[in-house]
PDB file of C-alpha atoms and ligand atoms in Angstrom:
ATOM      1  CA  MET A   1       0.128   0.171  -0.139  1.00 34.00           C
ATOM      2  CA  SER A   2       1.257   3.648  -0.699  1.00 33.00           C
ATOM      3  CA  PHE A   3      -0.264   6.910   0.041  1.00 37.00           C
ATOM      4  CA  GLU A   4       0.671  10.286  -1.471  1.00 39.00           C
ATOM      5  CA  ARG A   5       0.580  13.062   1.373  1.00 43.00           C
ATOM      6  CA  ASP A   6       2.656  15.446   2.621  1.00 48.00           C
ATOM      7  CA  ALA A   7       4.273  14.894   5.822  1.00 53.00           C
ATOM      8  CA  GLY A   8       3.396  17.024   8.790  1.00 52.00           C
ATOM      9  CA  THR A   9       0.772  19.310  10.069  1.00 56.00           C
ATOM     10  CA  SER A  10       0.867  22.353  12.018  1.00 78.00           C
ATOM     11  CA  VAL A  11       2.736  22.167  15.330  1.00 89.00           C
ATOM     12  CA  ILE A  12       0.743  23.207  18.376  1.00 89.00           C
ATOM     13  CA  ASP A  13       2.043  23.745  21.707  1.00 92.00           C
ATOM     14  CA  VAL A  14       0.296  22.728  24.925  1.00 95.00           C
ATOM     15  CA  SER A  15      -0.109  24.220  28.439  1.00 96.00           C
ATOM     16  CA  PRO A  16       0.339  21.683  31.129  1.00 97.00           C
ATOM     17  CA  SER A  17      -2.626  23.167  32.937  1.00 96.00           C
ATOM     18  CA  ASP A  18      -4.548  22.011  29.583  1.00 95.00           C
ATOM     19  CA  MET A  19      -3.780  18.401  30.685  1.00 95.00           C
ATOM     20  CA  PRO A  20      -6.705  16.678  32.417  1.00 95.00           C
ATOM     21  CA  LYS A  21      -5.388  14.877  35.748  1.00 95.00           C
ATOM     22  CA  VAL A  22      -5.805  10.764  35.466  1.00 95.00           C
ATOM     23  CA  ASN A  23      -4.639   8.855  38.707  1.00 93.00           C
ATOM     24  CA  LEU A  24      -2.119   6.690  36.663  1.00 97.00           C
ATOM     25  CA  LEU A  25      -2.535   2.723  37.761  1.00 97.00           C
ATOM     26  CA  PRO A  26      -0.504   1.890  40.870  1.00 96.00           C
ATOM     27  CA  PRO A  27       2.500   0.060  39.091  1.00 97.00           C
ATOM     28  CA  LEU A  28       2.814   2.957  36.440  1.00 98.00           C
ATOM     29  CA  GLN A  29       3.383   5.214  39.518  1.00 97.00           C
ATOM     30  CA  PRO A  30       7.108   4.569  40.476  1.00 97.00           C
ATOM     31  CA  THR A  31       7.881   5.478  36.311  1.00 98.00           C
ATOM     32  CA  GLN A  32       6.030   8.855  36.418  1.00 98.00           C
ATOM     33  CA  ASP A  33       7.776   9.354  39.865  1.00 98.00           C
ATOM     34  CA  LEU A  34      11.327   8.585  38.218  1.00 98.00           C
ATOM     35  CA  LEU A  35      10.579  10.967  35.447  1.00 98.00           C
ATOM     36  CA  LEU A  36       8.924  13.879  36.950  1.00 98.00           C
ATOM     37  CA  LYS A  37      11.853  13.942  39.396  1.00 97.00           C
ATOM     38  CA  THR A  38      14.739  13.865  36.520  1.00 97.00           C
ATOM     39  CA  CYS A  39      12.824  16.496  34.884  1.00 97.00           C
ATOM     40  CA  LYS A  40      12.301  18.581  37.179  1.00 96.00           C
ATOM     41  CA  TYR A  41      16.012  18.561  37.942  1.00 95.00           C
ATOM     42  CA  LEU A  42      16.901  18.568  34.792  1.00 95.00           C
ATOM     43  CA  PHE A  43      14.707  21.865  33.849  1.00 95.00           C
ATOM     44  CA  SER A  44      16.032  23.775  37.365  1.00 90.00           C
ATOM     45  CA  LYS A  45      19.428  22.626  37.804  1.00 86.00           C
ATOM     46  CA  GLY A  46      20.995  20.637  34.953  1.00 80.00           C
ATOM     47  CA  THR A  47      22.443  23.156  32.889  1.00 82.00           C
ATOM     48  CA  PHE A  48      25.736  21.414  33.286  1.00 83.00           C
ATOM     49  CA  ALA A  49      24.027  18.303  31.349  1.00 81.00           C
ATOM     50  CA  LYS A  50      24.368  20.071  28.216  1.00 80.00           C
ATOM     51  CA  ASN A  51      26.700  17.829  26.601  1.00 80.00           C
ATOM     52  CA  ALA A  52      25.700  14.753  28.399  1.00 82.00           C
ATOM     53  CA  PRO A  53      24.658  11.417  26.312  1.00 85.00           C
ATOM     54  CA  PHE A  54      21.489  11.646  27.408  1.00 91.00           C
ATOM     55  CA  LYS A  55      18.536  13.843  25.687  1.00 94.00           C
ATOM     56  CA  GLY A  56      15.386  12.179  27.260  1.00 97.00           C
ATOM     57  CA  PHE A  57      12.822   8.878  27.483  1.00 98.00           C
ATOM     58  CA  LEU A  58      11.851   6.271  25.477  1.00 97.00           C
ATOM     59  CA  LEU A  59       8.417   4.550  26.989  1.00 98.00           C
ATOM     60  CA  HIS A  60       7.987   1.213  25.796  1.00 98.00           C
ATOM     61  CA  GLY A  61       5.596  -1.170  26.147  1.00 97.00           C
ATOM     62  CA  PRO A  62       2.411  -3.118  24.996  1.00 97.00           C
ATOM     63  CA  VAL A  63      -0.417  -1.355  23.178  1.00 97.00           C
ATOM     64  CA  GLY A  64      -2.634   0.709  25.228  1.00 97.00           C
ATOM     65  CA  THR A  65      -1.177   0.533  28.404  1.00 98.00           C
ATOM     66  CA  GLY A  66      -0.774   4.160  29.140  1.00 98.00           C
ATOM     67  CA  LYS A  67       2.537   5.315  27.836  1.00 98.00           C
ATOM     68  CA  THR A  68       1.368   8.470  26.311  1.00 98.00           C
ATOM     69  CA  GLU A  69      -0.818   9.204  29.191  1.00 98.00           C
ATOM     70  CA  ILE A  70       2.071   9.047  31.554  1.00 98.00           C
ATOM     71  CA  VAL A  71       4.029  11.672  29.438  1.00 98.00           C
ATOM     72  CA  ARG A  72       1.214  13.867  29.658  1.00 98.00           C
ATOM     73  CA  GLN A  73       0.682  13.584  33.202  1.00 98.00           C
ATOM     74  CA  VAL A  74       4.432  14.133  33.867  1.00 98.00           C
ATOM     75  CA  VAL A  75       4.025  17.602  31.952  1.00 98.00           C
ATOM     76  CA  ARG A  76       1.091  18.209  34.044  1.00 98.00           C
ATOM     77  CA  ARG A  77       2.891  17.879  37.229  1.00 98.00           C
ATOM     78  CA  LEU A  78       6.064  19.642  35.977  1.00 98.00           C
ATOM     79  CA  GLY A  79       3.704  22.928  35.445  1.00 97.00           C
ATOM     80  CA  GLU A  80       2.340  22.418  38.669  1.00 97.00           C
ATOM     81  CA  GLU A  81       5.539  22.097  40.339  1.00 97.00           C
ATOM     82  CA  LEU A  82       7.988  24.735  38.549  1.00 96.00           C
ATOM     83  CA  ASN A  83       5.030  27.386  37.890  1.00 92.00           C
ATOM     84  CA  ASP A  84       7.054  30.105  39.917  1.00 92.00           C
ATOM     85  CA  LYS A  85      10.273  29.318  38.012  1.00 91.00           C
ATOM     86  CA  CYS A  86      10.133  28.670  34.444  1.00 95.00           C
ATOM     87  CA  THR A  87       6.928  28.144  31.817  1.00 96.00           C
ATOM     88  CA  VAL A  88       6.930  24.533  31.045  1.00 97.00           C
ATOM     89  CA  ARG A  89       5.325  23.734  27.284  1.00 97.00           C
ATOM     90  CA  PHE A  90       4.635  20.409  25.988  1.00 97.00           C
ATOM     91  CA  ILE A  91       4.465  19.834  22.098  1.00 96.00           C
ATOM     92  CA  PRO A  92       3.357  16.137  21.121  1.00 96.00           C
ATOM     93  CA  VAL A  93       3.903  15.031  17.558  1.00 94.00           C
ATOM     94  CA  ASP A  94       2.056  12.216  16.312  1.00 91.00           C
ATOM     95  CA  SER A  95       4.928  10.306  14.436  1.00 88.00           C
ATOM     96  CA  SER A  96       2.610   8.746  12.096  1.00 84.00           C
ATOM     97  CA  VAL A  97       1.680  12.441  10.730  1.00 83.00           C
ATOM     98  CA  ILE A  98       4.832  13.483   9.752  1.00 82.00           C
ATOM     99  CA  ALA A  99       6.056   9.975   8.356  1.00 77.00           C
ATOM    100  CA  SER A 100       5.945  10.147   5.025  1.00 70.00           C
ATOM    101  CA  PRO A 101       7.404   7.484   2.215  1.00 65.00           C
ATOM    102  CA  LYS A 102       8.202  10.719   0.089  1.00 72.00           C
ATOM    103  CA  TRP A 103      11.866  11.332  -0.108  1.00 71.00           C
ATOM    104  CA  GLY A 104      12.920  14.783   2.345  1.00 78.00           C
ATOM    105  CA  GLU A 105       9.096  15.160   3.427  1.00 80.00           C
ATOM    106  CA  SER A 106       9.958  13.840   7.026  1.00 80.00           C
ATOM    107  CA  GLU A 107      12.994  15.877   7.127  1.00 83.00           C
ATOM    108  CA  LYS A 108      11.200  19.010   6.652  1.00 86.00           C
ATOM    109  CA  ALA A 109       8.287  18.239   8.995  1.00 88.00           C
ATOM    110  CA  PHE A 110      11.250  17.865  11.335  1.00 88.00           C
ATOM    111  CA  ASN A 111      12.928  21.009  10.680  1.00 89.00           C
ATOM    112  CA  ARG A 112       9.328  22.640  11.125  1.00 90.00           C
ATOM    113  CA  ILE A 113       9.000  21.304  14.794  1.00 92.00           C
ATOM    114  CA  PHE A 114      12.262  21.699  15.726  1.00 91.00           C
ATOM    115  CA  GLY A 115      11.861  25.337  14.071  1.00 92.00           C
ATOM    116  CA  TYR A 116       8.707  26.002  16.195  1.00 93.00           C
ATOM    117  CA  VAL A 117      10.559  24.593  19.347  1.00 93.00           C
ATOM    118  CA  GLU A 118      13.288  27.747  18.752  1.00 91.00           C
ATOM    119  CA  THR A 119       9.962  30.352  18.519  1.00 92.00           C
ATOM    120  CA  LEU A 120       9.175  29.440  21.864  1.00 93.00           C
ATOM    121  CA  GLN A 121      12.159  31.464  23.491  1.00 87.00           C
ATOM    122  CA  ASN A 122      10.492  34.581  22.060  1.00 90.00           C
ATOM    123  CA  ARG A 123       6.767  34.000  23.190  1.00 91.00           C
ATOM    124  CA  PHE A 124       7.568  32.675  26.735  1.00 92.00           C
ATOM    125  CA  LYS A 125       9.886  33.709  29.692  1.00 89.00           C
ATOM    126  CA  ASP A 126      12.390  30.834  30.404  1.00 92.00           C
ATOM    127  CA  PRO A 127      10.771  28.133  28.328  1.00 96.00           C
ATOM    128  CA  LYS A 128      11.481  24.480  29.343  1.00 97.00           C
ATOM    129  CA  VAL A 129       9.822  22.158  26.424  1.00 97.00           C
ATOM    130  CA  VAL A 130       8.703  18.448  26.502  1.00 98.00           C
ATOM    131  CA  LEU A 131       9.041  17.258  23.006  1.00 97.00           C
ATOM    132  CA  LEU A 132       6.973  13.879  22.379  1.00 97.00           C
ATOM    133  CA  PHE A 133       7.494  11.718  19.440  1.00 95.00           C
ATOM    134  CA  ASP A 134       4.415   9.494  20.126  1.00 96.00           C
ATOM    135  CA  ASP A 135       4.509   6.011  18.533  1.00 94.00           C
ATOM    136  CA  VAL A 136       7.687   6.571  17.022  1.00 92.00           C
ATOM    137  CA  GLU A 137       7.994   3.237  15.372  1.00 88.00           C
ATOM    138  CA  SER A 138       6.174   4.421  12.771  1.00 84.00           C
ATOM    139  CA  LEU A 139       8.648   6.826  11.022  1.00 78.00           C
ATOM    140  CA  MET A 140      10.438   3.068  10.573  1.00 69.00           C
ATOM    141  CA  LEU A 141       7.377   1.271   9.294  1.00 65.00           C
ATOM    142  CA  SER A 142       6.803   4.552   6.790  1.00 59.00           C
ATOM    143  CA  ARG A 143       9.649   3.522   4.572  1.00 58.00           C
ATOM    144  CA  GLY A 144       9.527  -0.164   5.043  1.00 59.00           C
ATOM    145  CA  MET A 145      12.264  -2.079   7.025  1.00 59.00           C
ATOM    146  CA  SER A 146      14.052  -2.654   3.650  1.00 61.00           C
ATOM    147  CA  ALA A 147      14.648   0.948   3.155  1.00 62.00           C
ATOM    148  CA  ALA A 148      15.553   1.534   7.205  1.00 65.00           C
ATOM    149  CA  LYS A 149      19.397   1.668   6.221  1.00 64.00           C
ATOM    150  CA  GLU A 150      18.475   4.817   3.610  1.00 69.00           C
ATOM    151  CA  TRP A 151      16.120   6.262   5.997  1.00 67.00           C
ATOM    152  CA  HIS A 152      18.798   6.206   8.726  1.00 66.00           C
ATOM    153  CA  TYR A 153      21.283   7.971   6.894  1.00 67.00           C
ATOM    154  CA  SER A 154      18.506  11.005   5.735  1.00 70.00           C
ATOM    155  CA  LEU A 155      17.029  11.514   9.209  1.00 70.00           C
ATOM    156  CA  ASN A 156      20.424  11.071  10.963  1.00 68.00           C
ATOM    157  CA  SER A 157      21.019  14.278   9.404  1.00 73.00           C
ATOM    158  CA  VAL A 158      18.145  16.268  10.829  1.00 79.00           C
ATOM    159  CA  PHE A 159      16.729  14.185  13.621  1.00 82.00           C
ATOM    160  CA  PHE A 160      19.469  13.033  15.498  1.00 83.00           C
ATOM    161  CA  HIS A 161      21.380  16.256  14.649  1.00 86.00           C
ATOM    162  CA  LYS A 162      18.719  18.170  16.280  1.00 88.00           C
ATOM    163  CA  VAL A 163      18.077  15.965  19.412  1.00 89.00           C
ATOM    164  CA  ASP A 164      21.992  15.889  19.664  1.00 89.00           C
ATOM    165  CA  SER A 165      22.308  20.200  19.891  1.00 90.00           C
ATOM    166  CA  GLN A 166      19.708  20.101  22.504  1.00 91.00           C
ATOM    167  CA  ASN A 167      20.262  20.582  26.192  1.00 92.00           C
ATOM    168  CA  PRO A 168      17.977  18.788  28.187  1.00 94.00           C
ATOM    169  CA  SER A 169      17.709  21.772  30.897  1.00 94.00           C
ATOM    170  CA  GLU A 170      15.780  23.303  28.015  1.00 95.00           C
ATOM    171  CA  ILE A 171      14.117  20.649  26.041  1.00 96.00           C
ATOM    172  CA  ILE A 172      13.482  17.124  27.361  1.00 97.00           C
ATOM    173  CA  THR A 173      12.530  14.625  24.248  1.00 96.00           C
ATOM    174  CA  PHE A 174       9.977  11.633  24.698  1.00 97.00           C
ATOM    175  CA  ALA A 175       9.473   9.047  22.586  1.00 97.00           C
ATOM    176  CA  THR A 176       6.969   6.486  22.735  1.00 97.00           C
ATOM    177  CA  THR A 177       6.411   3.065  21.268  1.00 97.00           C
ATOM    178  CA  ASN A 178       5.038  -0.935  21.100  1.00 96.00           C
ATOM    179  CA  ARG A 179       7.693  -1.935  18.751  1.00 93.00           C
ATOM    180  CA  LEU A 180      10.719  -1.597  20.234  1.00 93.00           C
ATOM    181  CA  ASP A 181      12.290  -4.368  18.068  1.00 90.00           C
ATOM    182  CA  LEU A 182      11.683  -1.914  15.105  1.00 85.00           C
ATOM    183  CA  LEU A 183      13.696   0.965  16.595  1.00 86.00           C
ATOM    184  CA  ASP A 184      16.774   2.286  15.288  1.00 80.00           C
ATOM    185  CA  SER A 185      19.666   2.012  18.024  1.00 83.00           C
ATOM    186  CA  ALA A 186      20.461   5.522  17.166  1.00 82.00           C
ATOM    187  CA  ILE A 187      16.814   6.542  19.547  1.00 86.00           C
ATOM    188  CA  LYS A 188      17.959   3.568  21.835  1.00 87.00           C
ATOM    189  CA  THR A 189      21.163   5.156  22.650  1.00 88.00           C
ATOM    190  CA  ARG A 190      20.314   8.777  23.440  1.00 90.00           C
ATOM    191  CA  LEU A 191      16.625   8.201  24.965  1.00 95.00           C
ATOM    192  CA  TYR A 192      16.695   6.337  28.318  1.00 96.00           C
ATOM    193  CA  GLY A 193      14.360   3.188  28.047  1.00 97.00           C
ATOM    194  CA  LEU A 194      11.340   2.658  30.326  1.00 98.00           C
ATOM    195  CA  PHE A 195       9.442  -0.138  30.230  1.00 98.00           C
ATOM    196  CA  VAL A 196       5.423   0.024  30.649  1.00 98.00           C
ATOM    197  CA  PRO A 197       3.505  -3.243  31.503  1.00 97.00           C
ATOM    198  CA  ARG A 198       0.068  -4.524  31.461  1.00 96.00           C
ATOM    199  CA  VAL A 199      -1.418  -4.698  34.739  1.00 97.00           C
ATOM    200  CA  SER A 200      -3.658  -7.072  36.695  1.00 98.00           C
ATOM    201  CA  ILE A 201      -7.404  -7.158  35.948  1.00 98.00           C
ATOM    202  CA  ASP A 202      -7.915  -6.451  39.653  1.00 98.00           C
ATOM    203  CA  LEU A 203      -6.448  -2.886  39.154  1.00 98.00           C
ATOM    204  CA  LEU A 204      -7.952  -2.344  36.163  1.00 98.00           C
ATOM    205  CA  VAL A 205     -11.402  -3.168  37.974  1.00 98.00           C
ATOM    206  CA  SER A 206     -10.167  -0.615  40.042  1.00 97.00           C
ATOM    207  CA  ALA A 207      -9.429   2.127  37.796  1.00 97.00           C
ATOM    208  CA  ALA A 208     -12.889   1.565  35.898  1.00 97.00           C
ATOM    209  CA  ASN A 209     -14.503   2.267  39.623  1.00 96.00           C
ATOM    210  CA  ASP A 210     -12.562   5.587  39.185  1.00 95.00           C
ATOM    211  CA  LEU A 211     -13.408   5.968  35.851  1.00 95.00           C
ATOM    212  CA  LEU A 212     -16.925   5.457  36.614  1.00 97.00           C
ATOM    213  CA  ASP A 213     -16.972   8.404  39.147  1.00 94.00           C
ATOM    214  CA  THR A 214     -16.825  10.961  36.001  1.00 92.00           C
ATOM    215  CA  MET A 215     -19.757   9.029  34.296  1.00 95.00           C
ATOM    216  CA  LEU A 216     -22.582   8.599  36.751  1.00 96.00           C
ATOM    217  CA  THR A 217     -24.019  10.456  39.667  1.00 95.00           C
ATOM    218  CA  PRO A 218     -22.963   9.078  43.122  1.00 95.00           C
ATOM    219  CA  ASP A 219     -26.541   7.544  43.964  1.00 95.00           C
ATOM    220  CA  GLN A 220     -26.552   5.299  40.926  1.00 96.00           C
ATOM    221  CA  VAL A 221     -25.045   2.695  43.081  1.00 96.00           C
ATOM    222  CA  LYS A 222     -27.159  -0.057  41.245  1.00 96.00           C
ATOM    223  CA  GLU A 223     -26.130   0.876  37.759  1.00 97.00           C
ATOM    224  CA  ARG A 224     -22.308   1.028  39.084  1.00 97.00           C
ATOM    225  CA  GLU A 225     -22.558  -2.393  40.478  1.00 97.00           C
ATOM    226  CA  ILE A 226     -23.949  -3.707  36.979  1.00 97.00           C
ATOM    227  CA  VAL A 227     -21.142  -1.925  34.757  1.00 98.00           C
ATOM    228  CA  ILE A 228     -18.546  -3.069  37.033  1.00 98.00           C
ATOM    229  CA  GLU A 229     -19.581  -6.688  37.212  1.00 98.00           C
ATOM    230  CA  GLU A 230     -20.250  -6.602  33.259  1.00 97.00           C
ATOM    231  CA  VAL A 231     -16.343  -5.011  32.678  1.00 98.00           C
ATOM    232  CA  ARG A 232     -15.059  -7.800  35.275  1.00 98.00           C
ATOM    233  CA  LYS A 233     -16.784 -10.487  33.167  1.00 98.00           C
ATOM    234  CA  LYS A 234     -15.528  -8.912  29.450  1.00 97.00           C
ATOM    235  CA  LEU A 235     -12.081  -8.345  31.007  1.00 98.00           C
ATOM    236  CA  ASP A 236     -11.988 -11.843  32.022  1.00 98.00           C
ATOM    237  CA  GLU A 237     -12.452 -13.108  28.924  1.00 97.00           C
ATOM    238  CA  MET A 238     -10.022 -10.916  26.913  1.00 97.00           C
ATOM    239  CA  GLU A 239      -6.673 -11.726  26.063  1.00 96.00           C
ATOM    240  CA  ASN A 240      -4.083  -9.291  27.823  1.00 96.00           C
ATOM    241  CA  PRO A 241      -6.517  -6.347  28.263  1.00 97.00           C
ATOM    242  CA  THR A 242      -5.533  -2.765  28.879  1.00 97.00           C
ATOM    243  CA  ILE A 243      -6.443   0.283  30.808  1.00 98.00           C
ATOM    244  CA  ARG A 244      -7.528   1.509  26.923  1.00 97.00           C
ATOM    245  CA  ASP A 245      -9.800  -1.658  26.719  1.00 97.00           C
ATOM    246  CA  THR A 246     -11.297  -0.902  29.846  1.00 98.00           C
ATOM    247  CA  ARG A 247     -12.309   2.660  29.262  1.00 97.00           C
ATOM    248  CA  GLN A 248     -13.951   0.923  26.030  1.00 97.00           C
ATOM    249  CA  LEU A 249     -15.849  -1.610  27.893  1.00 98.00           C
ATOM    250  CA  ILE A 250     -17.297   0.827  30.355  1.00 98.00           C
ATOM    251  CA  ILE A 251     -18.879   3.098  27.565  1.00 97.00           C
ATOM    252  CA  VAL A 252     -19.880  -0.150  25.545  1.00 97.00           C
ATOM    253  CA  THR A 253     -21.432  -1.204  28.591  1.00 97.00           C
ATOM    254  CA  ILE A 254     -23.032   1.856  30.156  1.00 97.00           C
ATOM    255  CA  ILE A 255     -24.753   2.382  26.561  1.00 96.00           C
ATOM    256  CA  GLU A 256     -26.132  -1.193  26.139  1.00 95.00           C
ATOM    257  CA  LYS A 257     -27.290  -1.481  29.561  1.00 95.00           C
ATOM    258  CA  GLY A 258     -29.348   1.751  28.798  1.00 95.00           C
ATOM    259  CA  ILE A 259     -27.968   3.619  31.867  1.00 94.00           C
ATOM    260  CA  TRP A 260     -27.455   6.878  30.000  1.00 92.00           C
ATOM    261  CA  SER A 261     -31.144   6.426  28.162  1.00 87.00           C
ATOM    262  CA  ALA A 262     -33.071   9.432  28.854  1.00 78.00           C
TER     263      ALA A 262
HETATM  264  N1  ATP B   1      -4.773   5.408  34.635  1.00 55.32           N
HETATM  265  C1  ATP B   1      -5.953   5.888  33.816  1.00 55.32           C
HETATM  266  N2  ATP B   1      -6.872   5.784  34.409  1.00 55.32           N
HETATM  267  C2  ATP B   1      -7.905   6.453  33.277  1.00 55.32           C
HETATM  268  N3  ATP B   1      -7.334   6.096  31.846  1.00 55.32           N
HETATM  269  C3  ATP B   1      -6.016   5.892  31.719  1.00 55.32           C
HETATM  270  C4  ATP B   1      -5.329   5.370  32.523  1.00 55.32           C
HETATM  271  N4  ATP B   1      -4.058   5.746  31.996  1.00 55.32           N
HETATM  272  C5  ATP B   1      -4.277   5.845  30.682  1.00 55.32           C
HETATM  273  N5  ATP B   1      -5.645   5.749  30.383  1.00 55.32           N
HETATM  274  C6  ATP B   1      -6.276   6.290  29.108  1.00 55.32           C
HETATM  275  O1  ATP B   1      -6.432   4.799  28.329  1.00 55.32           O
HETATM  276  C7  ATP B   1      -6.136   5.088  27.239  1.00 55.32           C
HETATM  277  C8  ATP B   1      -5.015   4.564  26.487  1.00 55.32           C
HETATM  278  O2  ATP B   1      -3.866   5.066  27.191  1.00 55.32           O
HETATM  279  P1  ATP B   1      -2.258   5.781  26.313  1.00 55.32           P
HETATM  280  O3  ATP B   1      -3.151   6.238  25.047  1.00 55.32           O
HETATM  281  O4  ATP B   1      -1.575   6.665  27.230  1.00 55.32           O
HETATM  282  O5  ATP B   1      -1.629   3.830  26.186  1.00 55.32           O
HETATM  283  P2  ATP B   1      -0.333   4.050  24.964  1.00 55.32           P
HETATM  284  O6  ATP B   1       0.399   2.743  25.761  1.00 55.32           O
HETATM  285  O7  ATP B   1       0.203   5.239  24.921  1.00 55.32           O
HETATM  286  O8  ATP B   1      -1.169   3.374  23.729  1.00 55.32           O
HETATM  287  P3  ATP B   1      -0.608   2.853  22.214  1.00 55.32           P
HETATM  288  O9  ATP B   1       0.275   1.961  22.372  1.00 55.32           O
HETATM  289  O10 ATP B   1      -1.503   2.761  21.557  1.00 55.32           O
HETATM  290  O11 ATP B   1       0.287   4.346  22.059  1.00 55.32           O
HETATM  291  C9  ATP B   1      -5.648   6.745  27.120  1.00 55.32           C
HETATM  292  O12 ATP B   1      -7.295   7.270  26.370  1.00 55.32           O
HETATM  293  C10 ATP B   1      -5.726   7.296  28.156  1.00 55.32           C
HETATM  294  O13 ATP B   1      -6.202   8.444  28.273  1.00 55.32           O
HETATM  295 MG1   MG B   2       0.311   6.383  22.976  1.00 55.32          MG
END
């Protein structure tokens, strides 16, 4: 299959305060804490780290386990905790959008993104940027593995050069993937890898209970029981369910059981 479209879309930067709060699943919290304290240190005291062989983090693990959400929550917390010292901005990049089989297109998209990062210097006081390349493996897939070598040389000149010139006291790069096997070692050596695991069904059911707080009124006790019972049953029937599956099952169950009908 081939597609013809220009890579890239308009780049946006997001304020941490625009990120809704999500209580991460308990097994993911140590990862969040590690990311938060490291980013906080780098953004507030890490100027000496300019030439360190470290540019950020690579979160990897199965589909739908909360990799992107961890980054969003770290950004939200950084915004809260560094509020009086600097301006934290978040630039989420959907890698599949900038992936292009057309020669030179992905490189142009990268230039646009990194050029945009530079403009933040003029717009904000002491900006600190979290740059996220979400689903970064799609950059590899877009060219096919047979062309990966060429891809690497071409992208090397733009992506890795830009990332290498970043000072992590100003810009921290995150990438996420569920296909670690497809990633070039050049990415793995620059970004510190952290595995984001699946969690037990009991923990997913407990997260479902939290999620229902925003979907049902406090007096809908019976309805809550019905949804939780059904969600647990369906999770038990699934192979390796995730938090994304749990969210979807809740909505499907609420609608199917007529709980939201007027
Ligand atoms: N603890 C949580 N409580 C409620 N919802 C959550 C939680 N963690 C993640 N989510 C939600 O679950 C969905 C899946 O999470 P997310 O997109 O972060 O997974 P992912 O690992 O990045 O998936 P993919 O591999 O497809 O990129 C998202 O809608 C996210 O907001
Ligand atoms: Mg994701």
